[in-house]
PDB file of C-alpha atoms in Angstrom:
ATOM      1  CA  MET A   1     -74.446 -53.099 -28.864  1.00  0.00           C
ATOM      2  CA  PRO A   2     -75.262 -49.479 -28.030  1.00  0.00           C
ATOM      3  CA  MET A   3     -77.531 -48.863 -25.078  1.00  0.00           C
ATOM      4  CA  GLN A   4     -80.818 -47.150 -25.779  1.00  0.00           C
ATOM      5  CA  PRO A   5     -82.606 -47.448 -22.447  1.00  0.00           C
ATOM      6  CA  ASN A   6     -86.157 -46.863 -23.588  1.00  0.00           C
ATOM      7  CA  LEU A   7     -88.544 -49.795 -23.548  1.00  0.00           C
ATOM      8  CA  PHE A   8     -91.386 -48.010 -25.302  1.00  0.00           C
ATOM      9  CA  ASP A   9     -89.920 -47.610 -28.774  1.00  0.00           C
ATOM     10  CA  ASP A  10     -90.808 -49.546 -31.867  1.00  0.00           C
ATOM     11  CA  PRO A  11     -87.908 -51.518 -33.348  1.00  0.00           C
ATOM     12  CA  PRO A  12     -85.810 -49.443 -35.757  1.00  0.00           C
ATOM     13  CA  LYS A  13     -86.941 -49.834 -39.355  1.00  0.00           C
ATOM     14  CA  PRO A  14     -84.645 -49.764 -42.365  1.00  0.00           C
ATOM     15  CA  GLN A  15     -84.412 -46.347 -43.925  1.00  0.00           C
ATOM     16  CA  LYS A  16     -83.815 -45.513 -47.535  1.00  0.00           C
ATOM     17  CA  THR A  17     -80.487 -43.890 -48.215  1.00  0.00           C
ATOM     18  CA  ASP A  18     -80.074 -40.879 -50.414  1.00  0.00           C
ATOM     19  CA  ALA A  19     -77.064 -40.033 -52.510  1.00  0.00           C
ATOM     20  CA  SER A  20     -76.842 -36.676 -50.785  1.00  0.00           C
ATOM     21  CA  GLU A  21     -76.726 -38.235 -47.305  1.00  0.00           C
ATOM     22  CA  GLN A  22     -73.687 -39.087 -45.230  1.00  0.00           C
ATOM     23  CA  THR A  23     -73.179 -41.774 -42.675  1.00  0.00           C
ATOM     24  CA  ILE A  24     -71.920 -40.818 -39.244  1.00  0.00           C
ATOM     25  CA  GLU A  25     -69.282 -43.199 -37.905  1.00  0.00           C
ATOM     26  CA  PHE A  26     -70.764 -45.533 -35.293  1.00  0.00           C
ATOM     27  CA  ILE A  27     -68.715 -45.713 -32.081  1.00  0.00           C
ATOM     28  CA  PRO A  28     -69.399 -48.982 -30.234  1.00  0.00           C
ATOM     29  CA  LEU A  29     -69.203 -47.932 -26.594  1.00  0.00           C
ATOM     30  CA  HIS A  30     -71.240 -48.816 -23.517  1.00  0.00           C
ATOM     31  CA  LYS A  31     -71.064 -45.219 -22.348  1.00  0.00           C
ATOM     32  CA  ASP A  32     -74.209 -45.133 -20.215  1.00  0.00           C
ATOM     33  CA  ILE A  33     -73.240 -47.708 -17.600  1.00  0.00           C
ATOM     34  CA  PRO A  34     -73.585 -46.137 -14.124  1.00  0.00           C
ATOM     35  CA  GLY A  35     -70.269 -45.464 -12.421  1.00  0.00           C
ATOM     36  CA  LEU A  36     -68.265 -45.853 -15.619  1.00  0.00           C
ATOM     37  CA  THR A  37     -64.662 -44.675 -15.268  1.00  0.00           C
ATOM     38  CA  LEU A  38     -62.720 -42.771 -17.902  1.00  0.00           C
ATOM     39  CA  SER A  39     -61.029 -45.940 -19.146  1.00  0.00           C
ATOM     40  CA  GLY A  40     -64.471 -47.237 -20.066  1.00  0.00           C
ATOM     41  CA  LEU A  41     -65.014 -44.228 -22.311  1.00  0.00           C
ATOM     42  CA  LEU A  42     -62.031 -44.962 -24.542  1.00  0.00           C
ATOM     43  CA  PRO A  43     -63.053 -46.953 -27.635  1.00  0.00           C
ATOM     44  CA  ALA A  44     -60.734 -49.446 -29.277  1.00  0.00           C
ATOM     45  CA  ASN A  45     -59.809 -46.989 -32.030  1.00  0.00           C
ATOM     46  CA  ALA A  46     -59.075 -44.087 -29.687  1.00  0.00           C
ATOM     47  CA  ARG A  47     -56.383 -41.743 -31.002  1.00  0.00           C
ATOM     48  CA  LEU A  48     -54.280 -39.345 -28.988  1.00  0.00           C
ATOM     49  CA  GLU A  49     -53.548 -36.900 -31.809  1.00  0.00           C
ATOM     50  CA  LEU A  50     -55.766 -35.320 -34.440  1.00  0.00           C
ATOM     51  CA  THR A  51     -54.007 -32.110 -35.483  1.00  0.00           C
ATOM     52  CA  ARG A  52     -50.532 -32.957 -34.125  1.00  0.00           C
ATOM     53  CA  HIS A  53     -50.410 -29.805 -31.989  1.00  0.00           C
ATOM     54  CA  TYR A  54     -51.518 -27.405 -34.751  1.00  0.00           C
ATOM     55  CA  GLU A  55     -54.393 -25.010 -34.103  1.00  0.00           C
ATOM     56  CA  ILE A  56     -56.810 -24.892 -37.037  1.00  0.00           C
ATOM     57  CA  HIS A  57     -57.283 -21.665 -38.979  1.00  0.00           C
ATOM     58  CA  SER A  58     -60.592 -21.008 -40.723  1.00  0.00           C
ATOM     59  CA  ILE A  59     -58.801 -19.476 -43.696  1.00  0.00           C
ATOM     60  CA  HIS A  60     -56.686 -22.604 -44.252  1.00  0.00           C
ATOM     61  CA  LEU A  61     -59.671 -24.940 -44.080  1.00  0.00           C
ATOM     62  CA  SER A  62     -61.691 -22.640 -46.351  1.00  0.00           C
ATOM     63  CA  ARG A  63     -58.888 -22.504 -48.920  1.00  0.00           C
ATOM     64  CA  ILE A  64     -58.581 -26.285 -48.907  1.00  0.00           C
ATOM     65  CA  LEU A  65     -62.336 -26.670 -49.481  1.00  0.00           C
ATOM     66  CA  HIS A  66     -62.167 -24.237 -52.390  1.00  0.00           C
ATOM     67  CA  GLN A  67     -59.162 -26.033 -53.875  1.00  0.00           C
ATOM     68  CA  LEU A  68     -60.763 -29.472 -53.611  1.00  0.00           C
ATOM     69  CA  SER A  69     -63.917 -28.106 -55.223  1.00  0.00           C
ATOM     70  CA  ASP A  70     -62.009 -26.547 -58.111  1.00  0.00           C
ATOM     71  CA  LEU A  71     -60.116 -29.782 -58.769  1.00  0.00           C
ATOM     72  CA  LYS A  72     -62.928 -32.195 -57.985  1.00  0.00           C
ATOM     73  CA  ALA A  73     -61.918 -34.594 -60.779  1.00  0.00           C
ATOM     74  CA  SER A  74     -58.469 -35.035 -59.260  1.00  0.00           C
ATOM     75  CA  LYS A  75     -57.457 -36.964 -56.170  1.00  0.00           C
ATOM     76  CA  LEU A  76     -54.870 -34.687 -54.620  1.00  0.00           C
ATOM     77  CA  THR A  77     -52.190 -35.801 -52.186  1.00  0.00           C
ATOM     78  CA  ILE A  78     -51.344 -33.851 -49.061  1.00  0.00           C
ATOM     79  CA  GLU A  79     -48.130 -32.644 -50.684  1.00  0.00           C
ATOM     80  CA  GLN A  80     -49.984 -31.416 -53.790  1.00  0.00           C
ATOM     81  CA  ILE A  81     -52.549 -29.529 -51.707  1.00  0.00           C
ATOM     82  CA  ALA A  82     -49.797 -27.987 -49.590  1.00  0.00           C
ATOM     83  CA  GLN A  83     -47.926 -26.863 -52.688  1.00  0.00           C
ATOM     84  CA  LEU A  84     -51.030 -25.395 -54.330  1.00  0.00           C
ATOM     85  CA  LEU A  85     -51.877 -23.372 -51.222  1.00  0.00           C
ATOM     86  CA  SER A  86     -48.336 -22.595 -50.033  1.00  0.00           C
ATOM     87  CA  ILE A  87     -49.080 -24.109 -46.640  1.00  0.00           C
ATOM     88  CA  PRO A  88     -46.547 -26.427 -44.927  1.00  0.00           C
ATOM     89  CA  SER A  89     -47.360 -30.110 -45.451  1.00  0.00           C
ATOM     90  CA  ALA A  90     -47.647 -30.847 -41.723  1.00  0.00           C
ATOM     91  CA  ARG A  91     -50.194 -28.060 -41.208  1.00  0.00           C
ATOM     92  CA  THR A  92     -52.050 -29.136 -44.350  1.00  0.00           C
ATOM     93  CA  GLU A  93     -52.246 -32.697 -43.030  1.00  0.00           C
ATOM     94  CA  ALA A  94     -53.544 -31.434 -39.674  1.00  0.00           C
ATOM     95  CA  THR A  95     -56.223 -29.328 -41.372  1.00  0.00           C
ATOM     96  CA  LEU A  96     -57.284 -32.224 -43.597  1.00  0.00           C
ATOM     97  CA  SER A  97     -57.549 -34.525 -40.551  1.00  0.00           C
ATOM     98  CA  PHE A  98     -59.699 -31.913 -38.845  1.00  0.00           C
ATOM     99  CA  GLY A  99     -61.869 -31.569 -41.961  1.00  0.00           C
ATOM    100  CA  ARG A 100     -62.428 -35.322 -42.157  1.00  0.00           C
ATOM    101  CA  LYS A 101     -63.629 -35.529 -38.563  1.00  0.00           C
ATOM    102  CA  ILE A 102     -66.213 -32.813 -39.178  1.00  0.00           C
ATOM    103  CA  TYR A 103     -67.347 -34.687 -42.286  1.00  0.00           C
ATOM    104  CA  LEU A 104     -66.307 -32.057 -44.850  1.00  0.00           C
ATOM    105  CA  ILE A 105     -63.665 -34.183 -46.599  1.00  0.00           C
ATOM    106  CA  ASN A 106     -63.416 -37.914 -47.204  1.00  0.00           C
ATOM    107  CA  SER A 107     -60.386 -40.167 -46.913  1.00  0.00           C
ATOM    108  CA  GLU A 108     -59.490 -39.569 -50.572  1.00  0.00           C
ATOM    109  CA  ASN A 109     -59.384 -35.787 -50.077  1.00  0.00           C
ATOM    110  CA  ILE A 110     -62.656 -35.236 -51.941  1.00  0.00           C
ATOM    111  CA  LEU A 111     -65.457 -32.990 -50.711  1.00  0.00           C
ATOM    112  CA  THR A 112     -68.371 -34.804 -49.118  1.00  0.00           C
ATOM    113  CA  PRO A 113     -71.995 -33.699 -49.618  1.00  0.00           C
ATOM    114  CA  PHE A 114     -71.686 -31.774 -46.343  1.00  0.00           C
ATOM    115  CA  GLY A 115     -68.440 -30.196 -47.495  1.00  0.00           C
ATOM    116  CA  THR A 116     -70.078 -29.112 -50.750  1.00  0.00           C
ATOM    117  CA  LEU A 117     -73.013 -27.659 -48.808  1.00  0.00           C
ATOM    118  CA  VAL A 118     -70.754 -25.752 -46.407  1.00  0.00           C
ATOM    119  CA  LEU A 119     -68.643 -24.360 -49.232  1.00  0.00           C
ATOM    120  CA  ALA A 120     -71.769 -23.115 -51.012  1.00  0.00           C
ATOM    121  CA  GLN A 121     -73.500 -21.612 -47.980  1.00  0.00           C
ATOM    122  CA  SER A 122     -70.674 -20.536 -45.668  1.00  0.00           C
ATOM    123  CA  PRO A 123     -67.477 -20.469 -47.742  1.00  0.00           C
ATOM    124  CA  TYR A 124     -65.496 -18.533 -45.124  1.00  0.00           C
ATOM    125  CA  LEU A 125     -66.707 -20.743 -42.245  1.00  0.00           C
ATOM    126  CA  ASP A 126     -67.984 -17.701 -40.373  1.00  0.00           C
ATOM    127  CA  ASN A 127     -71.468 -18.984 -39.517  1.00  0.00           C
ATOM    128  CA  LYS A 128     -71.572 -19.364 -35.737  1.00  0.00           C
ATOM    129  CA  GLY A 129     -74.234 -22.080 -35.783  1.00  0.00           C
ATOM    130  CA  LEU A 130     -72.089 -24.090 -38.179  1.00  0.00           C
ATOM    131  CA  LEU A 131     -69.131 -23.710 -35.817  1.00  0.00           C
ATOM    132  CA  TRP A 132     -71.259 -25.089 -32.986  1.00  0.00           C
ATOM    133  CA  LEU A 133     -72.009 -28.143 -35.133  1.00  0.00           C
ATOM    134  CA  PHE A 134     -68.315 -28.580 -35.970  1.00  0.00           C
ATOM    135  CA  HIS A 135     -67.487 -28.295 -32.272  1.00  0.00           C
ATOM    136  CA  TYR A 136     -70.038 -30.940 -31.383  1.00  0.00           C
ATOM    137  CA  MET A 137     -68.771 -33.354 -34.041  1.00  0.00           C
ATOM    138  CA  LEU A 138     -65.258 -33.176 -32.617  1.00  0.00           C
ATOM    139  CA  ALA A 139     -65.863 -33.003 -28.882  1.00  0.00           C
ATOM    140  CA  SER A 140     -68.563 -35.706 -28.882  1.00  0.00           C
ATOM    141  CA  ASN A 141     -66.331 -38.179 -30.703  1.00  0.00           C
ATOM    142  CA  ALA A 142     -64.989 -40.521 -28.022  1.00  0.00           C
ATOM    143  CA  SER A 143     -62.288 -41.683 -30.439  1.00  0.00           C
ATOM    144  CA  LEU A 144     -60.698 -38.222 -30.348  1.00  0.00           C
ATOM    145  CA  VAL A 145     -59.384 -38.574 -26.827  1.00  0.00           C
ATOM    146  CA  ILE A 146     -57.987 -35.099 -26.170  1.00  0.00           C
ATOM    147  CA  TRP A 147     -61.009 -33.286 -27.623  1.00  0.00           C
ATOM    148  CA  SER A 148     -63.605 -35.451 -25.902  1.00  0.00           C
ATOM    149  CA  ILE A 149     -61.922 -35.443 -22.511  1.00  0.00           C
ATOM    150  CA  ALA A 150     -61.474 -31.673 -22.678  1.00  0.00           C
ATOM    151  CA  PHE A 151     -65.251 -31.183 -23.012  1.00  0.00           C
ATOM    152  CA  ASN A 152     -66.863 -34.368 -21.700  1.00  0.00           C
ATOM    153  CA  GLU A 153     -64.797 -35.048 -18.614  1.00  0.00           C
ATOM    154  CA  LEU A 154     -62.976 -32.437 -16.502  1.00  0.00           C
ATOM    155  CA  PRO A 155     -64.968 -29.266 -17.294  1.00  0.00           C
ATOM    156  CA  VAL A 156     -68.172 -31.035 -16.263  1.00  0.00           C
ATOM    157  CA  ARG A 157     -66.905 -31.145 -12.694  1.00  0.00           C
ATOM    158  CA  LYS A 158     -65.527 -27.612 -12.534  1.00  0.00           C
ATOM    159  CA  ALA A 159     -65.325 -24.480 -14.650  1.00  0.00           C
ATOM    160  CA  GLU A 160     -61.614 -23.754 -14.324  1.00  0.00           C
ATOM    161  CA  VAL A 161     -59.205 -26.363 -15.636  1.00  0.00           C
ATOM    162  CA  ASP A 162     -55.421 -26.606 -15.611  1.00  0.00           C
ATOM    163  CA  LEU A 163     -54.187 -28.243 -18.806  1.00  0.00           C
ATOM    164  CA  GLY A 164     -51.829 -30.412 -16.788  1.00  0.00           C
ATOM    165  CA  GLU A 165     -54.834 -32.187 -15.316  1.00  0.00           C
ATOM    166  CA  ILE A 166     -55.756 -33.672 -18.686  1.00  0.00           C
ATOM    167  CA  THR A 167     -52.438 -35.512 -18.945  1.00  0.00           C
ATOM    168  CA  GLN A 168     -52.750 -36.697 -15.347  1.00  0.00           C
ATOM    169  CA  VAL A 169     -56.240 -38.034 -15.984  1.00  0.00           C
ATOM    170  CA  LEU A 170     -55.113 -39.912 -19.099  1.00  0.00           C
ATOM    171  CA  THR A 171     -52.060 -41.365 -17.348  1.00  0.00           C
ATOM    172  CA  SER A 172     -54.150 -42.776 -14.515  1.00  0.00           C
ATOM    173  CA  ALA A 173     -57.013 -43.973 -16.696  1.00  0.00           C
ATOM    174  CA  SER A 174     -55.437 -45.810 -19.585  1.00  0.00           C
ATOM    175  CA  ASP A 175     -52.639 -48.246 -20.384  1.00  0.00           C
ATOM    176  CA  LYS A 176     -53.178 -47.646 -24.103  1.00  0.00           C
ATOM    177  CA  TRP A 177     -50.234 -45.242 -24.243  1.00  0.00           C
ATOM    178  CA  SER A 178     -47.024 -45.152 -22.256  1.00  0.00           C
ATOM    179  CA  GLU A 179     -46.484 -42.428 -19.696  1.00  0.00           C
ATOM    180  CA  GLN A 180     -43.650 -41.085 -21.847  1.00  0.00           C
ATOM    181  CA  THR A 181     -45.893 -40.867 -24.916  1.00  0.00           C
ATOM    182  CA  LEU A 182     -48.611 -39.108 -22.946  1.00  0.00           C
ATOM    183  CA  LYS A 183     -46.215 -36.576 -21.461  1.00  0.00           C
ATOM    184  CA  LYS A 184     -44.729 -35.867 -24.886  1.00  0.00           C
ATOM    185  CA  LYS A 185     -47.815 -35.767 -27.081  1.00  0.00           C
ATOM    186  CA  ALA A 186     -50.886 -35.044 -24.951  1.00  0.00           C
ATOM    187  CA  PRO A 187     -49.896 -31.537 -23.717  1.00  0.00           C
ATOM    188  CA  ALA A 188     -48.965 -30.346 -27.216  1.00  0.00           C
ATOM    189  CA  GLU A 189     -52.167 -31.731 -28.761  1.00  0.00           C
ATOM    190  CA  LEU A 190     -54.233 -30.194 -25.984  1.00  0.00           C
ATOM    191  CA  ARG A 191     -52.616 -26.781 -26.391  1.00  0.00           C
ATOM    192  CA  GLY A 192     -53.359 -26.893 -30.115  1.00  0.00           C
ATOM    193  CA  ALA A 193     -56.984 -27.846 -29.467  1.00  0.00           C
ATOM    194  CA  ILE A 194     -57.420 -25.098 -26.861  1.00  0.00           C
ATOM    195  CA  ARG A 195     -55.947 -22.487 -29.213  1.00  0.00           C
ATOM    196  CA  CYS A 196     -58.709 -23.380 -31.675  1.00  0.00           C
ATOM    197  CA  TYR A 197     -61.134 -21.980 -29.084  1.00  0.00           C
ATOM    198  CA  THR A 198     -59.162 -19.042 -27.746  1.00  0.00           C
ATOM    199  CA  GLU A 199     -57.509 -17.765 -30.942  1.00  0.00           C
ATOM    200  CA  GLU A 200     -58.677 -19.473 -34.122  1.00  0.00           C
ATOM    201  CA  ILE A 201     -61.606 -21.285 -35.756  1.00  0.00           C
ATOM    202  CA  PHE A 202     -63.800 -21.701 -32.652  1.00  0.00           C
ATOM    203  CA  SER A 203     -63.000 -18.388 -30.949  1.00  0.00           C
ATOM    204  CA  PRO A 204     -66.380 -16.852 -31.966  1.00  0.00           C
ATOM    205  CA  LEU A 205     -68.100 -19.392 -29.695  1.00  0.00           C
ATOM    206  CA  ASP A 206     -66.587 -17.898 -26.510  1.00  0.00           C
ATOM    207  CA  LEU A 207     -66.465 -21.354 -24.965  1.00  0.00           C
ATOM    208  CA  ILE A 208     -63.025 -21.067 -23.361  1.00  0.00           C
ATOM    209  CA  THR A 209     -61.339 -18.114 -21.683  1.00  0.00           C
ATOM    210  CA  HIS A 210     -57.621 -18.043 -20.881  1.00  0.00           C
ATOM    211  CA  VAL A 211     -57.314 -17.222 -17.192  1.00  0.00           C
ATOM    212  CA  GLY A 212     -53.508 -17.232 -17.058  1.00  0.00           C
ATOM    213  CA  GLY A 213     -50.609 -19.609 -17.406  1.00  0.00           C
ATOM    214  CA  THR A 214     -52.009 -23.091 -18.067  1.00  0.00           C
ATOM    215  CA  LYS A 215     -55.414 -22.317 -16.536  1.00  0.00           C
ATOM    216  CA  TYR A 216     -58.556 -21.908 -18.627  1.00  0.00           C
ATOM    217  CA  GLU A 217     -62.193 -21.286 -17.825  1.00  0.00           C
ATOM    218  CA  PHE A 218     -64.858 -23.284 -19.647  1.00  0.00           C
ATOM    219  CA  ASN A 219     -67.957 -21.146 -20.021  1.00  0.00           C
ATOM    220  CA  SER A 220     -71.486 -22.535 -19.603  1.00  0.00           C
ATOM    221  CA  ASN A 221     -74.960 -21.392 -20.652  1.00  0.00           C
ATOM    222  CA  THR A 222     -73.574 -18.333 -22.406  1.00  0.00           C
ATOM    223  CA  ALA A 223     -74.774 -19.108 -25.937  1.00  0.00           C
ATOM    224  CA  VAL A 224     -78.049 -19.354 -27.813  1.00  0.00           C
ATOM    225  CA  ILE A 225     -77.644 -22.235 -30.230  1.00  0.00           C
ATOM    226  CA  PRO A 226     -79.999 -22.285 -33.250  1.00  0.00           C
ATOM    227  CA  PRO A 227     -82.722 -24.963 -33.021  1.00  0.00           C
ATOM    228  CA  LEU A 228     -81.726 -26.657 -36.275  1.00  0.00           C
ATOM    229  CA  VAL A 229     -78.132 -26.906 -35.052  1.00  0.00           C
ATOM    230  CA  TRP A 230     -79.479 -28.615 -31.950  1.00  0.00           C
ATOM    231  CA  LEU A 231     -81.432 -31.003 -34.172  1.00  0.00           C
ATOM    232  CA  SER A 232     -78.471 -31.815 -36.404  1.00  0.00           C
ATOM    233  CA  SER A 233     -76.283 -32.382 -33.330  1.00  0.00           C
ATOM    234  CA  LEU A 234     -78.930 -34.603 -31.711  1.00  0.00           C
ATOM    235  CA  LEU A 235     -78.976 -36.771 -34.818  1.00  0.00           C
ATOM    236  CA  VAL A 236     -75.182 -36.931 -34.922  1.00  0.00           C
ATOM    237  CA  TYR A 237     -75.323 -38.081 -31.276  1.00  0.00           C
ATOM    238  CA  ARG A 238     -77.989 -40.666 -32.110  1.00  0.00           C
ATOM    239  CA  ASP A 239     -76.085 -41.990 -35.126  1.00  0.00           C
ATOM    240  CA  GLN A 240     -72.761 -42.164 -33.270  1.00  0.00           C
ATOM    241  CA  TYR A 241     -73.982 -44.039 -30.229  1.00  0.00           C
ATOM    242  CA  TYR A 242     -77.543 -45.314 -30.847  1.00  0.00           C
ATOM    243  CA  PRO A 243     -77.781 -45.941 -34.604  1.00  0.00           C
ATOM    244  CA  GLY A 244     -81.325 -46.467 -35.825  1.00  0.00           C
ATOM    245  CA  ALA A 245     -82.963 -45.456 -32.535  1.00  0.00           C
ATOM    246  CA  PRO A 246     -86.255 -43.635 -33.232  1.00  0.00           C
ATOM    247  CA  SER A 247     -86.119 -41.802 -29.901  1.00  0.00           C
ATOM    248  CA  LEU A 248     -83.786 -40.781 -27.077  1.00  0.00           C
ATOM    249  CA  GLU A 249     -84.467 -40.093 -23.436  1.00  0.00           C
ATOM    250  CA  ILE A 250     -84.145 -36.424 -22.541  1.00  0.00           C
ATOM    251  CA  PRO A 251     -81.924 -37.011 -19.467  1.00  0.00           C
ATOM    252  CA  LEU A 252     -79.395 -38.631 -21.833  1.00  0.00           C
ATOM    253  CA  ILE A 253     -79.541 -35.599 -24.130  1.00  0.00           C
ATOM    254  CA  VAL A 254     -79.056 -33.244 -21.187  1.00  0.00           C
ATOM    255  CA  ASP A 255     -76.113 -34.898 -19.456  1.00  0.00           C
ATOM    256  CA  GLY A 256     -75.210 -38.257 -20.970  1.00  0.00           C
ATOM    257  CA  ASN A 257     -71.609 -38.822 -21.931  1.00  0.00           C
ATOM    258  CA  PHE A 258     -70.875 -36.993 -25.204  1.00  0.00           C
ATOM    259  CA  SER A 259     -74.432 -35.637 -25.354  1.00  0.00           C
ATOM    260  CA  PRO A 260     -75.308 -32.259 -26.921  1.00  0.00           C
ATOM    261  CA  GLY A 261     -76.251 -30.775 -23.553  1.00  0.00           C
ATOM    262  CA  ARG A 262     -72.937 -31.767 -22.049  1.00  0.00           C
ATOM    263  CA  ILE A 263     -70.713 -30.848 -25.008  1.00  0.00           C
ATOM    264  CA  PHE A 264     -72.527 -27.540 -25.597  1.00  0.00           C
ATOM    265  CA  ARG A 265     -72.282 -26.867 -21.826  1.00  0.00           C
ATOM    266  CA  GLN A 266     -75.991 -26.084 -21.558  1.00  0.00           C
ATOM    267  CA  ASN A 267     -78.101 -26.719 -18.467  1.00  0.00           C
ATOM    268  CA  GLN A 268     -81.299 -28.763 -18.381  1.00  0.00           C
ATOM    269  CA  ALA A 269     -83.567 -25.729 -18.774  1.00  0.00           C
ATOM    270  CA  SER A 270     -81.719 -24.601 -21.909  1.00  0.00           C
ATOM    271  CA  VAL A 271     -81.803 -28.080 -23.430  1.00  0.00           C
ATOM    272  CA  ARG A 272     -85.502 -28.550 -22.755  1.00  0.00           C
ATOM    273  CA  LYS A 273     -86.250 -25.115 -24.183  1.00  0.00           C
ATOM    274  CA  ALA A 274     -84.435 -26.035 -27.402  1.00  0.00           C
ATOM    275  CA  LEU A 275     -86.317 -29.340 -27.613  1.00  0.00           C
ATOM    276  CA  ASP A 276     -89.648 -27.592 -27.048  1.00  0.00           C
ATOM    277  CA  GLU A 277     -88.861 -25.146 -29.856  1.00  0.00           C
ATOM    278  CA  LEU A 278     -88.154 -28.047 -32.203  1.00  0.00           C
ATOM    279  CA  HIS A 279     -91.374 -29.743 -31.086  1.00  0.00           C
ATOM    280  CA  ASN A 280     -93.444 -26.599 -31.661  1.00  0.00           C
ATOM    281  CA  VAL A 281     -92.329 -26.330 -35.292  1.00  0.00           C
ATOM    282  CA  GLY A 282     -92.844 -30.035 -35.941  1.00  0.00           C
ATOM    283  CA  LEU A 283     -89.199 -31.066 -36.355  1.00  0.00           C
ATOM    284  CA  LEU A 284     -89.359 -33.706 -33.606  1.00  0.00           C
ATOM    285  CA  SER A 285     -91.807 -34.810 -30.914  1.00  0.00           C
ATOM    286  CA  VAL A 286     -91.288 -34.281 -27.193  1.00  0.00           C
ATOM    287  CA  GLU A 287     -93.082 -37.008 -25.247  1.00  0.00           C
ATOM    288  CA  VAL A 288     -93.408 -36.409 -21.514  1.00  0.00           C
ATOM    289  CA  ARG A 289     -96.674 -38.161 -20.726  1.00  0.00           C
ATOM    290  CA  SER A 290     -97.437 -41.639 -19.325  1.00  0.00           C
ATOM    291  CA  GLY A 291     -94.039 -41.937 -17.693  1.00  0.00           C
ATOM    292  CA  LEU A 292     -92.126 -40.972 -20.826  1.00  0.00           C
ATOM    293  CA  ASP A 293     -89.467 -38.267 -20.952  1.00  0.00           C
ATOM    294  CA  GLN A 294     -88.050 -38.517 -24.431  1.00  0.00           C
ATOM    295  CA  VAL A 295     -87.852 -37.058 -27.916  1.00  0.00           C
ATOM    296  CA  ARG A 296     -88.962 -38.947 -30.995  1.00  0.00           C
ATOM    297  CA  PHE A 297     -87.319 -38.166 -34.305  1.00  0.00           C
ATOM    298  CA  LYS A 298     -89.029 -37.760 -37.650  1.00  0.00           C
ATOM    299  CA  ARG A 299     -88.227 -40.727 -39.871  1.00  0.00           C
ATOM    300  CA  ASP A 300     -87.217 -38.604 -42.852  1.00  0.00           C
ATOM    301  CA  THR A 301     -85.005 -36.153 -40.923  1.00  0.00           C
ATOM    302  CA  THR A 302     -81.239 -36.706 -40.848  1.00  0.00           C
ATOM    303  CA  TRP A 303     -78.360 -34.755 -39.408  1.00  0.00           C
ATOM    304  CA  LEU A 304     -77.480 -33.539 -42.898  1.00  0.00           C
ATOM    305  CA  SER A 305     -81.020 -32.516 -43.823  1.00  0.00           C
ATOM    306  CA  ALA A 306     -81.246 -30.506 -40.588  1.00  0.00           C
ATOM    307  CA  ALA A 307     -77.872 -28.866 -41.304  1.00  0.00           C
ATOM    308  CA  THR A 308     -79.016 -28.128 -44.847  1.00  0.00           C
ATOM    309  CA  GLN A 309     -82.201 -26.458 -43.602  1.00  0.00           C
ATOM    310  CA  TYR A 310     -80.174 -24.355 -41.216  1.00  0.00           C
ATOM    311  CA  LEU A 311     -77.505 -23.261 -43.676  1.00  0.00           C
ATOM    312  CA  LYS A 312     -80.024 -22.476 -46.417  1.00  0.00           C
ATOM    313  CA  GLY A 313     -82.084 -20.413 -44.001  1.00  0.00           C
ATOM    314  CA  GLU A 314     -85.241 -22.438 -44.545  1.00  0.00           C
ATOM    315  CA  SER A 315     -86.001 -22.338 -40.844  1.00  0.00           C
ATOM    316  CA  ARG A 316     -84.079 -21.002 -37.864  1.00  0.00           C
TER     317      ARG A 316
END
């Protein structure tokens, strides 16, 4: 059972589902236990590789979305998509895996409602707020070990990180993979993930700076993230780890494992400012009276409806 440590909430009530909605994968993890070690943050379905060392190019992902939209009646294989786009099969597979974990593509290589929305509103994937949401979806997913450790674990303790430390941390924290497997696969996967931030799809976010050699600096509090992107990310966080919870405590949002504040690398003041902005326009309620320090979500607001509002420019 997920931990939602607020005793003042009403029990979650069933919500109607809409054909245009998408479910966020629930990750059963007791991530809020005090003193939890890294091994306790690895779910049963944790995977070491997502892109198999490939960095992800916006143009490749955009072309795949266009192709899947054009051939929506067909279920295309990886090989067929690779041939249509003249992209190597291994890179195509990596890009598809990436697209599935940011909820653009389903397991049958068909566009999801979110994928259809993104293709219509930001076909070249050049909307910075959208990139922040993509980043959160990946780095907050405890099942994606390299991505989540890179943003949830080491950089929280210090700004400058040597990539070799990630492998060392994994080796000491988990018996899920052999030392040989970790030494072979983890560094290559990590380099591919980091290149996404320094050279490719996530470079506009300025989250990571290459210092030299294998050393990188993780930047904090350098970005203004749109309020509706905060809201969508908050609801992704809620659905991943506290499904059905009508509210979340603000300290969890600021610095809980895999929380928006932590993954976005924003300090408490920045997080509370974003929450206040959402409160002032009626998109959620901040409750800080009578011993409470929490946000309460609107029953009819979902991560996808917030992302839709943002991408359609209905409110910023």
